[in-house]
Amino acid sequence: MKSLKLISSAIAMLICFVSMAQERTITGIVTDETSMPVPGATIINQNSKANYITSFDGKYSIQAKKGDMLIFSFIGYKTQRQRVENLNTINIQLFSDTQTLSEVVVVGYGSNDSEYESRNYARAEKRKEKKDISQALKGKVAGVQVQSNAGYMASPSPSIAIRGAVSVSPKNEPMYIVDGVAIKADQMAKINPNDIDNVSVLKDVAATSVYGSKASNGVVVISTKNELYKNLSEKELDKKLNQITPIRPVEPTQEDYDAFTENAFESPKTAPLSTFSIDVDNASYTNIRRFLNNGQEVPKDAVRVEEMVNFFKYNYPQPKNEHPFSINTEVSDSPWNSQNKILKIGLQGKNIPTDDLPASNLVFLIDVSGSMSEMNKLPLLKQSLKILVNELRPNDKVAIVVYAGAAGMVLPPTSGNEKKTIIKALDKLEAGGSTAGGAGIELAYKIATENFIKSGNNRVILATDGDFNVGSSSNSDMEQLIEEKRKTGVFLTCLGYGMGNYKDSKMEILADKGNGNYAYIDNIQEANRFLGKEFKGSMFAIAKDVKIQIEFNPKQVQAYRLIGYENRKLRPEDFKNDVIDAGELGSNHTVTALYEIIPAGIKSDYLNVQPDDLKYTQTETSSNNYSGELATIKFRYKKPDGDKSIEMVQVINNKSVSLDRASDDFKFSTAVAWFGLKLRDSKLISDKSSEAIAELAQQGMSFDKGGYKAEFIRLIETSEQYN
């Protein structure tokens, strides 16, 4: 009996040890102090060294045994440690790290003072601004680092923390002494940086022994030329500083945008066919958002109305036939020209389940040149691509190519199952050197072609600020190069980063000519949206070379114009020419196009002089058979790996509903277009009231899962403050 008890005890202990040693899956969500998910956070199993990066919604999954220690970390947050016990779900909340910083950090807005060539592009704000106070401090003190805000305008005063100083206040701010006078943080922003002669930093005992307990966070000591602020009273100091206008952050002095003229009204008698390529890019909208959030005027040619409209998702039905997208049309009143009509054309791409998506052969082509050193460039880029890496499956593979003065491969094609290896390669990247973009493109396409997956998703993902300046750097050179590479069957995704010297014109050419799409990543939330939530639509094409051709009935339509798509227009003969490139459509993507119509018999100030009836050319329909039709639309597309296009045809009846009875999608999409036309200062709209635009958007604000439509209304209100 005694031996039986001993055996039972031994078995119980063995079971206990086995259960403790058994590895299992731990899942959870990482959030911040506001309970919002933290994407891109790192979870490391301290015992097994396994790691994981949280997805766009803050979720993670990692293998661990009971007793293992999990470490949760993210830039700017305190690291949390949690030991694995009996629960399989561990949710962690991270809190901002405001107590200690590892070095002197000046958070401000950088500007690039280098001269730039004269080119035939529109530029935003060509004038140069003087450096701000944060830039004046850069390089003056050992260990000082200037960081750019990743897309948003912060307080005009720089935020400075001193290495090793433990805060006694939530802001962790040091003391500021200028010419022997103590000043406040907000007064620092008003100092003319050109007046500064010398900067030094005191900390610990050296600071408190001179300035007392107020200096426990350290002291920044500034001497100006001619001691401008010496012996001034606080009132005199305020008066002197208020005479200086604070300097605006990061003016886009070297940003390039292709100039274009908006589409005019055309007569169906003289121009019976309107032909264009679809456009799924939405870089223009996020770039506009960046300008408005920074309190800056939006450059006219940065506004591409179709990209604004297509940033948003609309509630179109899934296709029910053999074609990869459904076609949806609607006609209602124009909100900005009351006598006119708007025709909305909406495409809804088929939603392909993740398990049915083809294997991916991806090449990350990353710009690591010197211009990428700012926080909203390479550091944000690396965090963005980690989100994409987290979406990869074991049958996917990724290679990494970088370019600066030259191009090189830093990671050979690696399985999506080896996320730790891919992320480690990303973390090692640093910025420096000139920008040989052409050489990088050549190498990236070479690797993608060598590892080509038949019927797979073969794609180069280019991440850059677009500032190519070595080798094939002109727009014509880049266009010729990318058109040649398009023939390989490899798709292209362009991710734009940064501000001040951003080259939108080059990014637009690369995406348009390279079977590609283009997004501007202004912050980590946009990276989550484009590379996380919309991963399938952004990275997996279900149709390519999608073209639209519409013929309006002159009995019903006096004139028409396509709103936006200026750089996507095609010649009528290009529609059936399978050699001509057009846009791609991704899984579950929506595409929307709007036409403004002047109905027959309406007198309009926007009409050009109309021609008389032609003697030798038939300009009217020969019978009344089509009197009930407004237009006929034709679509052509190719399968992702095909080279022969497939045609679809749909007739639009001449039936219009009043604006108050139009769908929410119609109201919101036209509100977005209206706002874009206002930003471009269009001469073809009579009503430019921001209140009316916001009201229409509010009426159509349904199907707003991510809150982006609500944000749009806020941007309308913001624009009124700065324009």
XYZ file of C-alpha atoms in Angstrom:
723
model
C 0.000 0.000 0.000
C 2.837 2.337 0.908
C 4.610 1.608 -2.374
C 1.361 2.326 -4.264
C 1.153 5.766 -2.636
C 4.761 6.476 -3.591
C 4.091 5.492 -7.197
C 0.976 7.697 -7.287
C 2.930 10.636 -5.886
C 5.689 10.129 -8.435
C 3.191 10.018 -11.297
C 1.514 13.203 -10.049
C 4.859 14.998 -9.831
C 5.782 13.771 -13.308
C 2.490 15.078 -14.720
C 3.135 18.393 -13.013
C 6.640 18.674 -14.478
C 5.405 17.687 -17.959
C 2.610 20.257 -17.831
C 5.073 22.933 -16.726
C 7.424 22.052 -19.588
C 4.683 21.850 -22.204
C 4.794 24.723 -24.709
C 1.497 26.329 -25.629
C 0.164 29.299 -27.576
C -0.289 32.542 -25.654
C -2.466 35.193 -27.288
C -3.613 38.668 -26.317
C -3.871 42.341 -27.190
C -1.379 45.124 -26.435
C -3.005 48.514 -25.783
C -1.863 51.945 -24.618
C -3.112 53.959 -21.644
C -6.147 55.075 -23.661
C -7.032 51.424 -24.398
C -6.203 51.872 -28.090
C -4.341 48.945 -29.735
C -0.580 49.317 -30.204
C 0.503 47.936 -33.594
C 4.150 47.026 -34.148
C 4.884 46.336 -30.467
C 7.487 43.621 -29.827
C 6.843 40.575 -27.628
C 9.909 38.483 -26.729
C 9.966 35.192 -24.838
C 13.010 35.763 -22.640
C 13.509 32.017 -22.198
C 13.122 30.693 -25.761
C 14.053 33.982 -27.516
C 10.947 33.638 -29.714
C 9.456 36.994 -30.705
C 6.368 38.462 -32.316
C 5.240 41.860 -33.637
C 1.660 42.899 -32.874
C -0.708 43.251 -35.827
C -2.558 46.416 -36.845
C -5.173 45.728 -34.147
C -2.576 45.124 -31.395
C -3.038 41.342 -31.358
C -0.219 38.842 -30.889
C 0.367 35.093 -30.663
C 3.528 33.505 -29.246
C 4.692 30.079 -28.056
C 5.633 29.827 -24.357
C 5.774 27.432 -21.405
C 4.526 27.978 -17.900
C 7.130 30.012 -16.049
C 8.500 31.731 -19.170
C 8.957 35.499 -19.000
C 7.369 37.580 -21.786
C 8.743 41.064 -22.471
C 6.453 43.646 -24.128
C 8.036 46.787 -25.604
C 7.460 49.623 -28.059
C 9.285 52.874 -28.777
C 8.198 55.611 -26.374
C 6.551 53.222 -23.896
C 7.735 51.590 -20.686
C 8.716 47.950 -21.157
C 6.388 45.492 -19.396
C 7.267 41.981 -18.198
C 4.731 39.235 -17.564
C 5.403 35.668 -16.413
C 3.313 32.923 -18.035
C 1.123 31.103 -15.532
C -2.060 29.123 -16.213
C -3.910 31.551 -18.508
C -3.577 31.292 -22.291
C -4.638 34.916 -22.817
C -2.441 37.773 -21.590
C -3.552 41.330 -22.373
C -0.975 44.033 -21.673
C -1.328 47.793 -21.320
C 1.736 49.921 -22.123
C 2.262 53.370 -20.638
C 4.189 56.286 -22.119
C 7.744 56.541 -20.829
C 7.921 60.141 -19.586
C 10.393 59.640 -16.747
C 13.738 58.863 -18.360
C 15.172 59.352 -21.834
C 18.459 57.875 -22.984
C 19.933 61.051 -24.423
C 19.339 64.722 -25.058
C 16.434 64.718 -27.508
C 15.130 67.791 -29.274
C 11.738 67.155 -30.845
C 11.125 69.658 -33.609
C 10.737 70.018 -37.334
C 13.776 69.766 -39.593
C 14.314 71.645 -42.826
C 16.710 71.030 -45.675
C 18.655 74.079 -46.787
C 20.392 72.469 -49.788
C 19.813 74.100 -53.167
C 17.629 72.292 -55.631
C 17.548 72.177 -59.405
C 15.015 74.110 -61.421
C 12.538 71.583 -62.827
C 9.250 71.819 -64.695
C 7.156 70.786 -61.718
C 4.823 72.694 -59.471
C 6.374 73.230 -56.037
C 4.846 73.929 -52.675
C 6.068 77.161 -51.067
C 9.361 77.838 -52.832
C 10.532 80.389 -50.304
C 13.061 79.274 -47.671
C 12.453 79.666 -43.972
C 15.078 80.189 -41.324
C 15.836 77.234 -39.079
C 13.803 76.858 -35.932
C 15.228 76.697 -32.415
C 15.421 72.901 -32.405
C 17.563 72.962 -35.557
C 19.777 75.642 -34.042
C 20.531 73.331 -31.106
C 21.391 70.412 -33.376
C 25.098 69.693 -33.293
C 25.800 72.355 -30.666
C 25.950 69.897 -27.767
C 27.367 66.372 -27.690
C 24.522 63.851 -27.683
C 21.859 66.199 -29.017
C 19.555 64.596 -31.574
C 16.849 66.401 -33.532
C 13.764 64.331 -34.275
C 11.026 65.222 -36.746
C 7.425 64.708 -35.812
C 5.970 61.818 -37.848
C 3.391 63.778 -39.744
C 1.661 66.081 -37.296
C 2.339 69.580 -36.058
C 3.154 69.587 -32.373
C 3.555 72.485 -30.000
C 5.640 75.299 -31.495
C 8.078 74.993 -28.588
C 10.692 72.230 -28.780
C 10.559 69.423 -26.228
C 13.948 68.648 -24.712
C 14.977 65.913 -22.298
C 18.438 65.496 -20.810
C 20.177 62.163 -20.541
C 20.152 60.629 -17.083
C 17.894 63.234 -15.543
C 15.010 61.743 -13.544
C 11.879 63.816 -13.798
C 9.980 65.273 -10.867
C 7.318 66.546 -13.261
C 5.252 64.738 -15.881
C 6.751 66.752 -18.731
C 10.360 65.881 -17.845
C 11.396 69.381 -18.990
C 14.776 70.868 -18.132
C 15.367 74.414 -17.017
C 16.219 76.983 -19.721
C 18.733 79.794 -19.120
C 19.295 82.389 -21.857
C 21.946 85.060 -21.215
C 21.623 84.332 -17.501
C 17.824 84.728 -17.509
C 15.520 81.780 -16.743
C 12.820 81.465 -19.410
C 9.822 79.202 -19.990
C 9.602 76.383 -22.528
C 7.081 78.194 -24.726
C 9.363 81.248 -24.799
C 12.154 79.082 -26.230
C 10.236 78.761 -29.507
C 10.309 82.531 -29.999
C 14.090 82.887 -29.859
C 15.606 83.710 -33.229
C 17.946 80.774 -33.890
C 20.339 83.023 -35.813
C 20.984 84.962 -32.586
C 22.400 81.912 -30.748
C 26.138 81.931 -30.112
C 26.700 79.003 -27.731
C 24.762 76.149 -26.105
C 25.752 73.917 -23.182
C 24.006 71.394 -20.939
C 24.292 70.889 -17.170
C 22.871 67.891 -15.322
C 22.820 66.167 -11.947
C 24.951 67.889 -9.253
C 26.426 70.355 -11.741
C 22.910 71.641 -12.447
C 21.393 71.638 -8.950
C 24.470 73.125 -7.268
C 24.124 76.234 -9.432
C 20.366 76.537 -10.004
C 18.849 74.572 -7.114
C 16.046 71.982 -7.118
C 14.359 73.522 -10.174
C 17.280 72.157 -12.187
C 16.744 68.501 -11.197
C 15.875 67.701 -14.836
C 19.022 69.427 -16.057
C 19.688 72.854 -17.525
C 20.044 74.038 -21.118
C 22.275 77.120 -21.057
C 22.165 79.382 -24.137
C 24.279 82.439 -24.853
C 23.187 84.790 -27.629
C 25.270 87.065 -29.786
C 25.513 90.519 -28.179
C 23.736 89.132 -25.043
C 20.332 90.302 -26.299
C 18.361 89.052 -23.284
C 20.792 89.864 -20.448
C 19.369 91.586 -17.336
C 15.828 91.805 -18.772
C 12.877 91.607 -16.412
C 10.238 88.935 -17.127
C 7.919 91.594 -18.581
C 10.680 93.012 -20.795
C 11.654 89.497 -21.859
C 8.079 88.657 -22.878
C 7.795 91.892 -24.849
C 11.055 91.266 -26.703
C 10.251 87.648 -27.503
C 6.748 88.493 -28.695
C 8.255 90.795 -31.314
C 9.567 87.675 -33.040
C 7.157 85.626 -35.127
C 7.350 81.894 -34.348
C 8.659 79.866 -37.269
C 6.387 77.356 -38.995
C 7.430 73.697 -38.988
C 8.896 71.856 -41.979
C 7.949 73.983 -44.937
C 7.769 71.871 -48.122
C 10.418 73.952 -49.877
C 11.672 71.134 -52.101
C 8.584 69.034 -52.703
C 7.779 68.239 -56.341
C 4.288 67.854 -57.779
C 3.447 67.498 -61.464
C 1.311 70.405 -62.605
C -1.918 69.575 -64.423
C -5.098 71.284 -65.623
C -8.450 69.958 -64.459
C -10.723 68.299 -66.998
C -13.034 70.677 -68.874
C -16.559 70.003 -70.105
C -16.740 68.217 -73.464
C -19.567 67.755 -75.928
C -20.634 64.189 -76.797
C -21.097 65.450 -80.372
C -17.398 66.216 -80.816
C -15.954 63.884 -78.152
C -18.385 60.944 -77.981
C -16.013 58.679 -76.009
C -14.365 59.268 -72.616
C -11.657 56.708 -71.811
C -9.504 56.352 -68.704
C -7.615 53.907 -66.499
C -8.854 53.176 -62.996
C -6.763 54.528 -60.121
C -6.610 52.809 -56.741
C -3.890 55.084 -55.361
C -4.794 57.234 -52.372
C -1.470 58.943 -51.649
C -2.870 62.376 -52.442
C -5.426 62.191 -49.632
C -2.954 61.258 -46.884
C -0.532 63.891 -48.158
C -3.308 66.515 -48.005
C -4.123 65.296 -44.503
C -0.490 65.869 -43.529
C -0.562 69.478 -44.786
C -3.828 70.280 -43.008
C -2.735 68.655 -39.751
C 0.472 70.689 -39.936
C -1.513 73.901 -40.383
C -0.101 74.469 -43.863
C -1.634 75.500 -47.154
C -2.199 72.562 -49.504
C -0.322 72.952 -52.821
C -2.838 72.967 -55.669
C -1.104 70.241 -57.656
C -0.822 67.956 -54.634
C -4.610 67.527 -54.916
C -5.704 64.612 -57.105
C -9.448 64.391 -56.582
C -9.820 60.742 -57.626
C -7.251 59.664 -55.004
C -9.169 61.540 -52.343
C -12.432 59.840 -53.325
C -10.811 56.396 -53.524
C -9.203 56.647 -50.087
C -12.599 55.773 -48.627
C -14.474 52.483 -48.761
C -18.025 52.343 -50.078
C -20.773 49.821 -49.516
C -20.886 48.271 -52.986
C -22.132 44.663 -53.410
C -19.776 41.777 -54.130
C -19.711 40.459 -57.740
C -22.138 37.607 -58.419
C -20.808 36.364 -61.766
C -17.534 35.157 -63.254
C -16.020 38.642 -63.386
C -13.711 39.825 -60.559
C -15.673 43.007 -59.783
C -19.231 44.308 -59.663
C -20.358 47.472 -61.482
C -22.608 49.980 -59.709
C -23.973 53.255 -61.084
C -26.077 56.080 -59.654
C -27.281 59.445 -61.006
C -28.323 62.396 -58.859
C -28.043 66.175 -58.578
C -24.715 67.963 -58.456
C -24.260 69.470 -54.971
C -22.088 72.344 -56.238
C -23.867 73.228 -59.524
C -27.578 72.735 -58.898
C -28.627 72.483 -62.570
C -26.135 69.714 -63.310
C -26.143 65.982 -62.599
C -23.479 63.643 -61.231
C -22.980 60.109 -62.544
C -21.232 57.868 -60.004
C -19.541 54.672 -61.232
C -18.431 52.244 -58.517
C -16.440 49.016 -58.843
C -16.252 46.452 -56.037
C -13.426 43.921 -56.216
C -14.106 40.346 -55.220
C -13.081 39.517 -51.650
C -10.667 36.569 -51.828
C -10.326 34.600 -48.540
C -6.802 34.802 -47.120
C -6.311 31.031 -47.388
C -7.070 31.207 -51.124
C -4.606 33.995 -51.896
C -1.583 32.966 -53.980
C 1.893 32.726 -52.484
C 3.845 35.998 -52.434
C 7.312 36.708 -53.764
C 8.088 40.147 -52.306
C 11.184 42.318 -52.545
C 11.415 45.256 -50.142
C 13.339 48.009 -51.948
C 14.324 50.474 -49.226
C 15.902 53.905 -49.585
C 18.608 54.276 -46.897
C 20.184 57.452 -48.287
C 21.030 60.417 -46.090
C 17.716 62.157 -46.792
C 15.907 59.273 -45.035
C 17.385 59.914 -41.581
C 14.445 61.858 -40.122
C 11.998 60.135 -37.775
C 9.101 60.228 -40.233
C 11.214 58.526 -42.875
C 13.425 55.474 -42.216
C 12.362 54.866 -38.571
C 8.663 55.074 -39.530
C 9.369 53.018 -42.653
C 10.869 50.173 -40.606
C 7.912 50.105 -38.227
C 5.557 50.105 -41.229
C 7.177 47.148 -42.932
C 7.113 45.172 -39.690
C 3.323 45.394 -39.852
C 3.413 43.906 -43.344
C 5.872 41.195 -42.246
C 3.412 40.176 -39.559
C 0.824 39.423 -42.284
C 3.089 36.996 -44.157
C 2.410 33.259 -44.320
C 4.968 30.413 -44.390
C 4.613 30.030 -48.178
C 5.410 33.722 -48.730
C 8.980 34.942 -49.098
C 10.690 38.305 -48.722
C 14.029 39.682 -49.862
C 15.388 43.092 -48.839
C 17.338 45.369 -51.175
C 18.657 48.745 -50.033
C 20.124 51.629 -51.978
C 22.052 54.760 -51.132
C 25.200 55.571 -53.131
C 24.905 52.018 -54.491
C 22.420 49.149 -54.258
C 22.823 45.857 -52.404
C 20.851 42.907 -51.057
C 20.830 42.730 -47.251
C 18.439 39.766 -46.973
C 18.086 36.944 -49.522
C 14.587 35.538 -50.179
C 13.386 34.394 -46.745
C 10.251 32.481 -45.736
C 7.420 34.402 -44.094
C 7.763 31.881 -41.284
C 11.114 33.451 -40.337
C 9.718 36.771 -39.161
C 12.459 37.208 -36.563
C 15.145 37.082 -39.270
C 13.298 39.560 -41.499
C 12.682 42.008 -38.647
C 16.300 41.760 -37.511
C 17.425 42.747 -41.016
C 15.052 45.741 -40.963
C 16.268 46.873 -37.541
C 19.876 47.013 -38.757
C 19.154 49.555 -41.493
C 20.647 53.041 -41.089
C 20.532 56.112 -43.322
C 23.492 57.731 -45.081
C 24.828 58.574 -48.542
C 23.416 59.701 -51.879
C 20.436 58.151 -53.662
C 20.955 55.717 -56.557
C 17.302 54.813 -57.041
C 17.738 53.416 -60.548
C 20.348 50.888 -59.413
C 18.060 49.777 -56.595
C 15.145 49.222 -58.975
C 17.346 47.167 -61.321
C 18.512 44.878 -58.502
C 15.075 44.509 -56.896
C 13.439 43.453 -60.153
C 16.323 41.072 -60.882
C 15.759 39.274 -57.560
C 11.972 39.274 -58.003
C 12.323 37.803 -61.499
C 14.800 35.129 -60.394
C 12.352 33.990 -57.697
C 9.214 34.436 -59.815
C 6.198 32.379 -58.688
C 3.935 31.398 -61.566
C 0.350 32.500 -60.808
C 1.725 34.027 -57.595
C 1.897 37.550 -56.180
C 5.242 38.830 -57.463
C 5.811 42.370 -56.234
C 8.515 44.950 -55.518
C 7.644 47.245 -52.588
C 9.560 50.509 -52.929
C 9.792 52.648 -49.775
C 11.372 56.090 -50.207
C 10.940 59.864 -50.133
C 11.425 59.771 -53.918
C 14.565 61.906 -53.871
C 16.655 60.011 -56.454
C 19.816 61.895 -57.402
C 22.312 59.350 -58.777
C 22.114 57.469 -62.086
C 18.684 57.245 -63.737
C 17.100 60.040 -61.727
C 15.186 62.204 -64.197
C 11.480 61.556 -64.590
C 11.879 60.424 -68.208
C 14.703 58.033 -67.249
C 12.657 56.579 -64.396
C 9.591 56.214 -66.629
C 11.543 54.351 -69.301
C 13.173 52.080 -66.716
C 9.954 51.139 -64.934
C 8.047 50.542 -68.182
C 10.737 48.057 -69.176
C 10.536 46.283 -65.812
C 6.733 46.082 -66.058
C 7.159 43.509 -68.825
C 8.566 41.014 -66.293
C 5.099 40.504 -64.790
C 6.269 41.848 -61.423
C 3.894 44.354 -59.788
C 5.027 47.481 -57.931
C 3.867 49.126 -54.709
C 5.294 52.562 -53.859
C 5.308 53.754 -50.244
C 6.146 57.432 -49.757
C 7.588 58.891 -46.546
C 8.669 62.245 -45.165
C 8.098 65.940 -45.785
C 10.012 68.999 -46.866
C 11.771 67.394 -49.836
C 9.155 64.803 -50.809
C 9.118 63.923 -54.537
C 5.507 63.059 -55.262
C 6.030 63.490 -59.006
C 8.477 60.573 -59.201
C 6.364 58.306 -57.003
C 3.314 58.970 -59.171
C 5.217 58.085 -62.350
C 6.612 54.869 -60.887
C 3.210 53.669 -59.700
C 1.361 54.683 -62.882
C 3.877 53.139 -65.275
C 4.842 50.075 -63.249
C 1.613 48.062 -62.838
C 1.475 49.456 -59.356
C -0.211 51.341 -56.561
C 0.989 54.219 -54.412
C 0.402 55.241 -50.804
C 1.820 58.098 -48.742
C 2.489 56.957 -45.163
C 2.130 60.023 -42.954
C 1.993 58.120 -39.649
C 1.895 54.618 -38.153
C -1.909 54.593 -38.252
C -1.814 54.937 -42.041
C 0.725 52.108 -42.191
C -1.715 49.980 -40.175
C -4.520 50.790 -42.583
C -2.665 50.233 -45.854
C -0.305 47.405 -44.887
C -2.404 45.753 -42.171
C -6.153 46.173 -42.432
C -6.110 46.467 -46.234
C -3.203 44.081 -46.799
C -5.128 41.911 -49.275
C -6.338 44.824 -51.367
C -2.986 46.605 -51.316
C -0.806 43.597 -52.130
C -2.941 41.128 -54.142
C -4.238 42.113 -57.600
C -7.365 40.326 -58.841
C -7.445 42.247 -62.153
C -4.925 44.374 -64.012
C -5.022 46.905 -66.857
C -8.588 47.874 -65.934
C -9.947 50.477 -68.376
C -13.277 52.292 -68.587
C -14.819 53.811 -71.711
C -18.134 55.657 -71.616
C -20.282 56.915 -74.484
C -22.845 59.575 -73.552
C -26.143 59.935 -75.382
C -26.203 63.448 -76.972
C -30.000 63.480 -76.762
C -29.710 63.521 -72.966
C -26.265 65.001 -72.380
C -25.227 68.441 -73.600
C -21.752 68.207 -72.044
C -19.826 66.084 -69.546
C -16.564 66.100 -67.660
C -14.626 63.461 -65.742
C -13.828 64.679 -62.224
C -10.185 63.913 -61.512
C -8.198 61.173 -63.276
C -6.342 63.862 -65.272
C -3.169 61.771 -65.447
C -5.110 58.554 -66.119
C -6.934 59.605 -69.288
C -6.461 57.432 -72.374
C -7.101 57.906 -76.070
C -10.255 56.173 -77.397
C -8.118 53.776 -79.444
C -6.173 52.744 -76.303
C -9.241 51.028 -74.890
C -8.897 47.871 -77.005
C -5.106 48.018 -77.261
C -3.823 45.363 -74.854
C -0.325 46.820 -74.992
C -1.480 49.986 -73.204
C -1.039 49.810 -69.430
C -3.801 50.677 -66.966
C -4.547 50.348 -63.241
C -4.832 47.217 -61.116
C -7.673 46.264 -58.779
C -6.956 44.485 -55.490
C -8.935 41.973 -53.478
C -12.012 43.666 -51.939
C -10.913 47.059 -53.268
C -13.451 49.679 -54.320
C -12.925 52.193 -57.130
C -15.179 55.199 -57.695
C -15.340 57.624 -60.619
C -17.582 60.681 -60.965
C -18.797 62.481 -64.082
C -20.478 65.885 -63.981
C -23.178 66.216 -66.651
C -24.870 69.281 -68.124
C -28.250 67.942 -69.284
C -29.524 68.715 -72.768
C -31.412 72.011 -73.010
C -29.760 73.584 -69.933
C -28.080 76.978 -70.286
C -24.700 76.883 -68.536
C -21.855 79.343 -67.987
C -19.389 76.433 -67.985
C -20.004 75.430 -71.603
C -17.503 76.301 -74.288
C -18.882 77.508 -77.611
C -20.663 74.478 -79.072
C -20.143 73.593 -82.758
C -22.940 73.651 -85.277
C -24.227 70.327 -86.533
C -21.617 68.823 -88.816
C -22.398 68.191 -92.463
C -20.456 64.968 -92.982
C -20.409 63.523 -89.463
C -23.499 62.096 -87.827
C -23.943 63.781 -84.455
C -27.425 62.625 -83.468
C -28.707 59.128 -82.817
C -30.514 57.767 -85.856
C -33.646 56.585 -84.028
C -35.538 56.944 -80.779
C -34.533 53.469 -79.593
C -31.991 54.922 -77.132
C -33.968 57.905 -75.855
C -34.243 56.352 -72.390
C -30.489 55.788 -72.099
C -28.033 58.216 -70.542
C -24.838 56.392 -71.490
C -23.198 53.053 -72.222
C -20.127 52.008 -70.233
C -17.576 49.446 -71.350
C -14.925 47.897 -69.114
C -11.840 45.917 -70.073
C -9.521 44.034 -67.725
C -6.922 41.265 -67.723
C -6.407 38.500 -65.226
C -3.317 39.138 -63.036
C -1.210 36.678 -65.052
C -3.007 37.213 -68.377
C -2.173 39.222 -71.478
C -5.564 39.305 -73.237
C -8.286 41.629 -72.006
C -11.909 40.726 -71.242
C -14.749 43.166 -72.000
C -17.889 43.973 -70.002
C -20.724 46.315 -71.067
C -23.412 48.067 -69.024
C -26.140 50.514 -70.082
C -27.117 53.411 -67.785
C -30.740 54.498 -67.968
C -31.637 58.166 -67.867
C -33.076 58.024 -64.363
C -31.993 60.485 -61.698
C -33.018 60.853 -58.060
C -32.908 64.038 -55.996
C -29.843 64.555 -53.823
C -31.763 64.038 -50.577
C -32.819 60.573 -51.837
C -29.361 59.610 -53.100
C -27.385 56.868 -51.354
C -25.001 57.609 -48.496
C -22.132 56.536 -50.764
C -23.197 59.105 -53.374
C -23.404 61.899 -50.810
C -20.065 61.155 -49.192
C -18.088 60.552 -52.402
C -19.385 63.784 -53.953
C -18.583 65.667 -50.721
C -14.982 64.421 -50.916
C -14.737 65.416 -54.584
C -16.270 68.802 -53.750
C -13.651 69.428 -51.070
C -10.880 68.428 -53.486
C -12.202 70.828 -56.120
C -12.296 73.581 -53.493
C -8.665 72.881 -52.493
C -7.681 73.100 -56.169
C -9.631 76.365 -56.421
C -11.617 74.920 -59.324
C -13.204 77.439 -61.677
C -15.932 74.924 -62.533
C -17.814 74.947 -59.226
C -20.103 77.778 -58.153
C -20.478 76.899 -54.456
C -17.300 76.558 -52.356
C -18.872 76.652 -48.908
C -17.017 74.464 -46.405
C -20.154 74.312 -44.262
C -22.145 72.864 -47.175
C -19.395 70.319 -47.934
C -19.209 69.191 -44.304
C -23.003 68.954 -44.068
C -23.209 66.726 -47.162
C -20.390 64.523 -45.856
C -22.194 64.233 -42.524
C -25.359 63.081 -44.317
C -23.386 60.335 -46.079
C -21.297 59.228 -43.113
C -22.335 55.589 -42.815
C -20.141 52.515 -43.196
C -17.319 54.249 -41.253
C -15.630 51.301 -39.561
C -12.240 52.954 -39.072
C -13.493 56.464 -38.326
C -11.851 57.868 -41.466
C -15.002 59.617 -42.678
C -15.389 61.402 -39.351
C -11.738 62.447 -39.637
C -12.459 63.860 -43.108
C -15.143 66.158 -41.695
C -12.650 67.358 -39.091
C -10.152 68.140 -41.885
C -12.760 70.278 -43.664
C -13.169 72.291 -40.469
C -9.388 72.455 -39.982
C -8.852 73.800 -43.500
C -11.010 76.830 -42.717
C -8.620 77.853 -39.938
C -5.626 78.052 -42.271
C -7.119 79.116 -45.599
